[in-house]
Coordinates of C-alpha atoms and ligand atoms in Angstrom, one line a residue:
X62 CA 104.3 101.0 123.7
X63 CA 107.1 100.2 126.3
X64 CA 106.2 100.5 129.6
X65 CA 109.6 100.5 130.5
X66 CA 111.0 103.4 128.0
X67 CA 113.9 105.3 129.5
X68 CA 116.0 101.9 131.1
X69 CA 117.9 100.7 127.5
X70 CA 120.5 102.8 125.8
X71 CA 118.9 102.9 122.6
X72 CA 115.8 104.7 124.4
X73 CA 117.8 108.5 123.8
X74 CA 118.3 107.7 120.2
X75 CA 115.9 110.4 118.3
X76 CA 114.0 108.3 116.1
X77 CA 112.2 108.4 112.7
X78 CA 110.0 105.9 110.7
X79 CA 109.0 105.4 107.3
X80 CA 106.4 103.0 107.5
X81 CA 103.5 102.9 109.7
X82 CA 100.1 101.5 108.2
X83 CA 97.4 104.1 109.5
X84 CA 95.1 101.8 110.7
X85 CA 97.6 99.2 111.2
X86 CA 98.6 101.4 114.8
X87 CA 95.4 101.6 116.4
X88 CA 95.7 101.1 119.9
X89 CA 93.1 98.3 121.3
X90 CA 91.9 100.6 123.8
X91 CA 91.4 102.8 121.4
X92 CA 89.5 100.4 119.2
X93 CA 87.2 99.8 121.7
X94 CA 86.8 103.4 122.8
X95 CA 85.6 103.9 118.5
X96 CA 83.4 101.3 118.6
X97 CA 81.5 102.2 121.3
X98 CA 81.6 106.0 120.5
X99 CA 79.7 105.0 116.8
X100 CA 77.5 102.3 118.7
X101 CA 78.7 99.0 117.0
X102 CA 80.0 96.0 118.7
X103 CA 83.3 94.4 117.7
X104 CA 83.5 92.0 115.5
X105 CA 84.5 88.5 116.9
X106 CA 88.2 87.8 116.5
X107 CA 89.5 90.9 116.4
X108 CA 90.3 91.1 119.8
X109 CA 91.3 88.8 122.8
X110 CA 89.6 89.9 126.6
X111 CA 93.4 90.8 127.2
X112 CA 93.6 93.3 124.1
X113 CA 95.5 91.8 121.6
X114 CA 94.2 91.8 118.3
X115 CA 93.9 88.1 117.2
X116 CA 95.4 86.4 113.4
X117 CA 96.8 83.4 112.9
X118 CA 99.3 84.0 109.6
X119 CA 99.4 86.5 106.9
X120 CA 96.2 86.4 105.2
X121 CA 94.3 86.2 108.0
X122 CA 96.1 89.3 109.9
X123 CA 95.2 91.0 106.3
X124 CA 91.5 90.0 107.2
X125 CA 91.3 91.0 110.7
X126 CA 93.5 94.7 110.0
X127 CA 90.4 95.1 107.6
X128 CA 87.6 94.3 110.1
X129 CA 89.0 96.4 112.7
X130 CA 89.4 99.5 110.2
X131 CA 85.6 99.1 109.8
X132 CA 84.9 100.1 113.5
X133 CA 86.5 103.7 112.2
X134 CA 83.2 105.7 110.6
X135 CA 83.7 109.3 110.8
X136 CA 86.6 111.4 110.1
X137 CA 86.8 112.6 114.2
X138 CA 88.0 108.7 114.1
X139 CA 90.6 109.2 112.0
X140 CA 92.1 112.5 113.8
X141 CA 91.7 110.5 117.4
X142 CA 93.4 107.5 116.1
X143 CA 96.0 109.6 113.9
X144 CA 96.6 112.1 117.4
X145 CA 97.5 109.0 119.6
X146 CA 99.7 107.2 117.6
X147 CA 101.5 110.1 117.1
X148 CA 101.6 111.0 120.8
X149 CA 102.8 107.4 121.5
X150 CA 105.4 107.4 119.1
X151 CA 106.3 110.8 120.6
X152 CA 106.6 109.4 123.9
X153 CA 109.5 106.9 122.3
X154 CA 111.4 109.7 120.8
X155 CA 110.0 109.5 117.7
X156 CA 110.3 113.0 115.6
X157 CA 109.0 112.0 112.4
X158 CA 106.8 109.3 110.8
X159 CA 105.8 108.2 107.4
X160 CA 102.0 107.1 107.8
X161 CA 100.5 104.6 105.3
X162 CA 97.0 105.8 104.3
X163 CA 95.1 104.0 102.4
X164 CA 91.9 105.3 99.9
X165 CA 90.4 102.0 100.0
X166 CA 89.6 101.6 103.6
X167 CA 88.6 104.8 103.2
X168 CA 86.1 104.3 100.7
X169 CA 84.9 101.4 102.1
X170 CA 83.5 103.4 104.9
X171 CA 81.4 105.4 102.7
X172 CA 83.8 108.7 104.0
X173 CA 84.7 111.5 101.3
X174 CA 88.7 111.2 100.5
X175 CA 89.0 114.8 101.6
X176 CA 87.0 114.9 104.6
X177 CA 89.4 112.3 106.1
X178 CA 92.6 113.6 104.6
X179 CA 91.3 116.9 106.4
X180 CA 90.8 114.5 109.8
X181 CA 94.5 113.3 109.5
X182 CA 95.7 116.3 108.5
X183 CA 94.6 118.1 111.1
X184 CA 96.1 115.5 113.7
X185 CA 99.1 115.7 112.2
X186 CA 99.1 119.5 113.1
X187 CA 98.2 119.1 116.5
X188 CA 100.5 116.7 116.9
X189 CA 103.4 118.2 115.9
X190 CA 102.4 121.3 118.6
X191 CA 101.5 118.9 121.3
X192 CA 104.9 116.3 120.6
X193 CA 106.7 118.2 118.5
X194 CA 106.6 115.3 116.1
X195 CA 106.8 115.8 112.3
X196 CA 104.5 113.1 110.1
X197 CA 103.9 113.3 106.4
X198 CA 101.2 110.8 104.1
X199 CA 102.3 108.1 102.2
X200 CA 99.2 106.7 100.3
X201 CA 98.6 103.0 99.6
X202 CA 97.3 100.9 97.1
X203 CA 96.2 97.5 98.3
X204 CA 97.4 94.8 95.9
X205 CA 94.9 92.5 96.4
X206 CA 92.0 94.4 96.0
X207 CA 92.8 94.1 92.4
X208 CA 93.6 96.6 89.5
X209 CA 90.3 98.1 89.2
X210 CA 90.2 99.4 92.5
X211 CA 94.3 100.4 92.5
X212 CA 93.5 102.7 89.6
X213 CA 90.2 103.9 91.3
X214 CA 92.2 105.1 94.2
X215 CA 95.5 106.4 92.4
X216 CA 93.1 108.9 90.7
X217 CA 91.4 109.6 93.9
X218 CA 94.9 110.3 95.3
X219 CA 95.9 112.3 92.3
X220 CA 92.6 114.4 92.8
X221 CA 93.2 115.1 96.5
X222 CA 97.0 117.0 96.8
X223 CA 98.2 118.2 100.0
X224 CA 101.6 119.4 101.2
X225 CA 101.5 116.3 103.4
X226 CA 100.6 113.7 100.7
X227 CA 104.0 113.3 99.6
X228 CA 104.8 109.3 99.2
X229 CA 102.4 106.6 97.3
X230 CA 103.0 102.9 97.7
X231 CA 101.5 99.2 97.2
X232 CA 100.6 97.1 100.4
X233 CA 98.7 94.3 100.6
X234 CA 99.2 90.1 99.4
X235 CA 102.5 90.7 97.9
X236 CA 101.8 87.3 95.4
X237 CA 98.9 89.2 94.4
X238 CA 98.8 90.4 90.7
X239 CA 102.7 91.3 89.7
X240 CA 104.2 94.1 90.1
X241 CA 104.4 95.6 86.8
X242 CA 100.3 95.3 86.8
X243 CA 100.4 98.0 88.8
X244 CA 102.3 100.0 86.8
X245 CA 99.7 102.5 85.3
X246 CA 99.0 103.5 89.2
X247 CA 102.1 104.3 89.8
X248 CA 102.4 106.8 86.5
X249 CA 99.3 108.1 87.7
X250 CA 100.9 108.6 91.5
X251 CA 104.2 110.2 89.9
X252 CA 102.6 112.6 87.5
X253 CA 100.9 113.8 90.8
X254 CA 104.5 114.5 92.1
X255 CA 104.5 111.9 94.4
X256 CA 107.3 110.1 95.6
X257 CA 107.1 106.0 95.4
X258 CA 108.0 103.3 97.4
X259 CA 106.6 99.2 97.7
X260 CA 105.9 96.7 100.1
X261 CA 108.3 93.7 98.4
X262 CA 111.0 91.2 99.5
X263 CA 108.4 90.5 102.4
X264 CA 106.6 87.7 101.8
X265 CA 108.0 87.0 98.5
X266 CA 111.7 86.7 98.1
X267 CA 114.4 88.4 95.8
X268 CA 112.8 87.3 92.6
X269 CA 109.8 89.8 93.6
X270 CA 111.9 93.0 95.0
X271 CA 114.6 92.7 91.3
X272 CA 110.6 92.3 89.8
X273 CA 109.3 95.3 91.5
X274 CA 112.6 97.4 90.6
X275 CA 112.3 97.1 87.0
X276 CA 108.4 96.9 86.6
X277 CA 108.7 100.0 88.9
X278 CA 111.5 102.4 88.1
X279 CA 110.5 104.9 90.1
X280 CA 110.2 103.0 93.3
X281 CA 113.2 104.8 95.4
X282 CA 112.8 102.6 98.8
X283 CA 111.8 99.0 99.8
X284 CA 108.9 98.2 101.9
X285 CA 110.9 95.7 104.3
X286 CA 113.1 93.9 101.4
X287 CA 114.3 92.0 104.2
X288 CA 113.9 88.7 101.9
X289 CA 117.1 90.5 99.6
X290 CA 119.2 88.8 102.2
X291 CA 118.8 85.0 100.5
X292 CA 120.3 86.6 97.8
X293 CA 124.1 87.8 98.0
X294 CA 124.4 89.2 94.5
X295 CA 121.3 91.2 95.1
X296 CA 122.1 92.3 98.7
X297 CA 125.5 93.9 97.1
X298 CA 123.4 95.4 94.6
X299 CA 121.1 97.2 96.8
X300 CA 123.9 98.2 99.0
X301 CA 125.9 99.6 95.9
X302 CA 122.6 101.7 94.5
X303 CA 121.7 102.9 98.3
X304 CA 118.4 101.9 98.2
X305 CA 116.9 102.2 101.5
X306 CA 115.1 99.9 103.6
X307 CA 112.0 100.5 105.7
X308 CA 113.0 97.6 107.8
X309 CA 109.9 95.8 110.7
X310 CA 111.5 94.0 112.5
X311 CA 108.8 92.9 114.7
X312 CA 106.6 92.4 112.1
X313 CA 108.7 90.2 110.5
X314 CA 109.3 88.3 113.6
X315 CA 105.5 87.7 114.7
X316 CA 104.8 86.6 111.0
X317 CA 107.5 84.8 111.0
X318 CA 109.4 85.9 107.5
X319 CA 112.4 84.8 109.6
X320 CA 112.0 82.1 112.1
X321 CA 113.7 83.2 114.9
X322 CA 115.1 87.1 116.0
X323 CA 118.2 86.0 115.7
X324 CA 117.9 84.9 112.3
X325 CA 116.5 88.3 111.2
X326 CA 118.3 90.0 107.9
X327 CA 118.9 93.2 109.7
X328 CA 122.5 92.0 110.8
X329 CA 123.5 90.9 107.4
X330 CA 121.8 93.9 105.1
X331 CA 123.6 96.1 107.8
X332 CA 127.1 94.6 107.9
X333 CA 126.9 94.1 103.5
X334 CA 126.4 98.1 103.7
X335 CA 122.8 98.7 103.6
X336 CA 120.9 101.2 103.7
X337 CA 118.5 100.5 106.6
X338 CA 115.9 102.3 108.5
X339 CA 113.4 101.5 111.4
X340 CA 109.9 101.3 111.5
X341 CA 106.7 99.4 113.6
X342 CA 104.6 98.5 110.8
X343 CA 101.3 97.5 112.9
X344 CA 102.7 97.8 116.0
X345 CA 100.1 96.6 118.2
X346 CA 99.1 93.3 115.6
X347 CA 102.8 92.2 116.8
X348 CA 103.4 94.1 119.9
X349 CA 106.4 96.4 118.5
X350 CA 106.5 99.7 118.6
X351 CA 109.2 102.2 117.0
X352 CA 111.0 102.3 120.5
X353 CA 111.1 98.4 120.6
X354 CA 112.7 98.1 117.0
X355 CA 115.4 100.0 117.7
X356 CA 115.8 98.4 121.1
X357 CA 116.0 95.1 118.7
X358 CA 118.2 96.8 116.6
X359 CA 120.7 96.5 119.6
X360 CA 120.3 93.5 121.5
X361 CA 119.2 90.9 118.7
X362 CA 121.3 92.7 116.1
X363 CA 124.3 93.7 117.9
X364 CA 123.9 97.5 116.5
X365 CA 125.1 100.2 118.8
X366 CA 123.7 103.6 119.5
X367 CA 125.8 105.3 117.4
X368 CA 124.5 103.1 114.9
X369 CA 120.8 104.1 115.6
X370 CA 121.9 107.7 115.6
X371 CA 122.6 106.4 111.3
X372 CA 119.6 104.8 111.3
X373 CA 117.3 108.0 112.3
X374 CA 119.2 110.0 109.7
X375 CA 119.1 107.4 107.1
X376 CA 115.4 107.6 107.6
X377 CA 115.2 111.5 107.5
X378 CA 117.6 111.4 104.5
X379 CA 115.1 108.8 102.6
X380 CA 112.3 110.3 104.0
X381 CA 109.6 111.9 101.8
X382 CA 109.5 115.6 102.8
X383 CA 110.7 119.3 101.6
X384 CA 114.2 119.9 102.1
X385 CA 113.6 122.7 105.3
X386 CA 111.7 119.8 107.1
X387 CA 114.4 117.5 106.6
X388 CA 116.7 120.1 107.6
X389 CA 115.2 121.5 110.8
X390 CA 114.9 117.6 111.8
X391 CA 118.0 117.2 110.8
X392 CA 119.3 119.2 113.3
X393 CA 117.7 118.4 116.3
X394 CA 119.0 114.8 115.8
X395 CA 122.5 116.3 115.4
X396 CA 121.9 118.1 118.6
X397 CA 121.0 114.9 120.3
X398 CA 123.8 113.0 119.1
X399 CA 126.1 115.7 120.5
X400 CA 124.7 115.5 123.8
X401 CA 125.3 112.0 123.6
X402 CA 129.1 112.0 122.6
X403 CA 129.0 114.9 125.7
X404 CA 127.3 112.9 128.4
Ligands
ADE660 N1 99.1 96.0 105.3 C1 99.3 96.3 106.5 N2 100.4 95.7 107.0 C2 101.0 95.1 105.9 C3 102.2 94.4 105.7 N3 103.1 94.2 106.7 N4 102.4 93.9 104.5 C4 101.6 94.1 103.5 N5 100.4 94.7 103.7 C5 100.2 95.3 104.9
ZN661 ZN1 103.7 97.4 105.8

């Protein structure tokens, strides 16, 4: 969260994500508040005495993000950790946001599917009175939990419809299993009437997103894809189909896929035609948030805010929700961009 919002240009730029892991954005505070709330103590490692949660590469965030989701236990968890990410990506100007659920975590806890989508759900109600913020469900597979369990929970999924569940996706060790393996979860997701998308061109590289394309038809968007840009042909290719991007910066910074800002694909998949949007991730595992990413978009990128203003509609246009929704958002981002060109 920037303690500074309201000092950088791109801080009036309505703003919209696609990509948020659910328990990816839970505020250390928070995560303390949870774990003494249901009596347990913190596991080592997860976080320092100054509140940042601790990992040291990839794998081992993966293992820490699943020992702090195991401080969550009852579904009031879920709606207070769901309310105050949504109130602090409020606070940045965020009006909607894509969160990543995931049925596994949930499991894992011993909590009924429906009692926490009920949790969430109800969060996402309050929130949008309280911020006037708009969120819809994406849910998640984890890849490296194996097939069993990726079938288990796209029939769990399948068994628990709401209006909000309206995206399903693979996270997880992107070099786990290949992409086509999770093929029969997907069919299971879109004969739900879901609407797909992957984590891919993160940690592997364009071999893995052209893989995940074919194996996966109807993937519509790319979790990150960033990795496309070692790849011209591909790059072109994306721009040309307008697949979008759910592009983390920050992430992609503190895990270093790129290894430096500067050398971050969002300049390149931008200038080739791209279609890009913005998202956190796990903002505070790599101290972004929504606000910060666009903020990145501008200095490190060289984007400007009329830029951004593309970049929240890309997202709304690419976003997973009924046509009113994305029409009534829509519009308040058009109003804010005329205020803009006004002031
Ligand atoms: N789960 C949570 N964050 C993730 C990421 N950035 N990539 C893959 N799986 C994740
Ligand atoms: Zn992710």
């Amino acid at each position: 969260m920037l303690t500074d919002f309201g000092t950088h240009p791109a801080d009036r730029v309505p703003k919209a994500e696609l990509h948020a892991h659910l328990e990816g954005t839970i505020h250390p505070p928070v995560l303390r508040m949870l774990a003494d709330r249901n009596g347990i103590d913190l596991p080592e490692g997860v976080l320092d005495a100054d509140d940042n949660y601790l990992w040291t590469d990839f794998n081992d965030f993966l293992k820490i993000y699943d020992m702090a989701a195991s401080i969550i236990r009852t579904p009031r968890d879920y709606y207070d950790l769901t309310l105050d990410y949504l109130g602090r990506v409020a606070a940045e100007g965020g009006l909607y946001v894509e969160i990543l659920t995931s049925p596994d975590h949930v499991f894992d806890l011993g909590m009924g599917l429906q009692d926490q989508l009920d949790a969430v759900v109800e969060a996402i109600d309050h929130a949008r009175a309280q911020f006037g913020v708009e969120t819809r469900i994406s849910q998640t597979i984890v890849r490296h939990y194996g097939l069993e369990r990726s079938l288990a929970a796209a029939d769990a999924i399948a068994a628990h419809p709401h209006p909000y569940v309206t995206g399903f996706q693979m996270a997880g060790a992107e070099d786990a299993y290949r992409p086509g393996d999770f093929r029969p979860a997907y069919d299971i997701a879109v004969q739900a009437g879901l609407r797909c998308t992957a984590h891919t061109g993160e940690w592997l590289g364009p071999a893995s997103i052209r893989e995940t394309l074919e194996a996966l038809p109807m993937v519509e968007r790319l979790g990150h894809g960033v990795r496309a840009i070692h790849d011209p042909a591909l790059v072109a290719e994306l721009a040309e189909r307008r697949i979008p991007f759910e592009v983390c910066p920050g992430s992609n910074v503190a895990l270093s896929v790129f290894e430096s800002p500067e050398q971050h694909a969002l300049r390149g998949l931008w200038e080739a035609g791209c279609v890009i949007t913005l998202a956190s991730d796990d903002p505070p595992y790599f101290h972004t948030s929504l606000g910060a990413e666009y903020r990145f978009a501008m200095d490190v990128a060289g984007l400007s805010v009329a830029d951004l203003f593309d970049i929240t509609r890309n997202a709304l246009n690419a976003g997973f929700m009924d046509a009113g929704t994305r029409e009534s958002l829509l519009q308040r981002v058009e109003a804010e961009a005329e205020a803009e060109a006004n002031a």
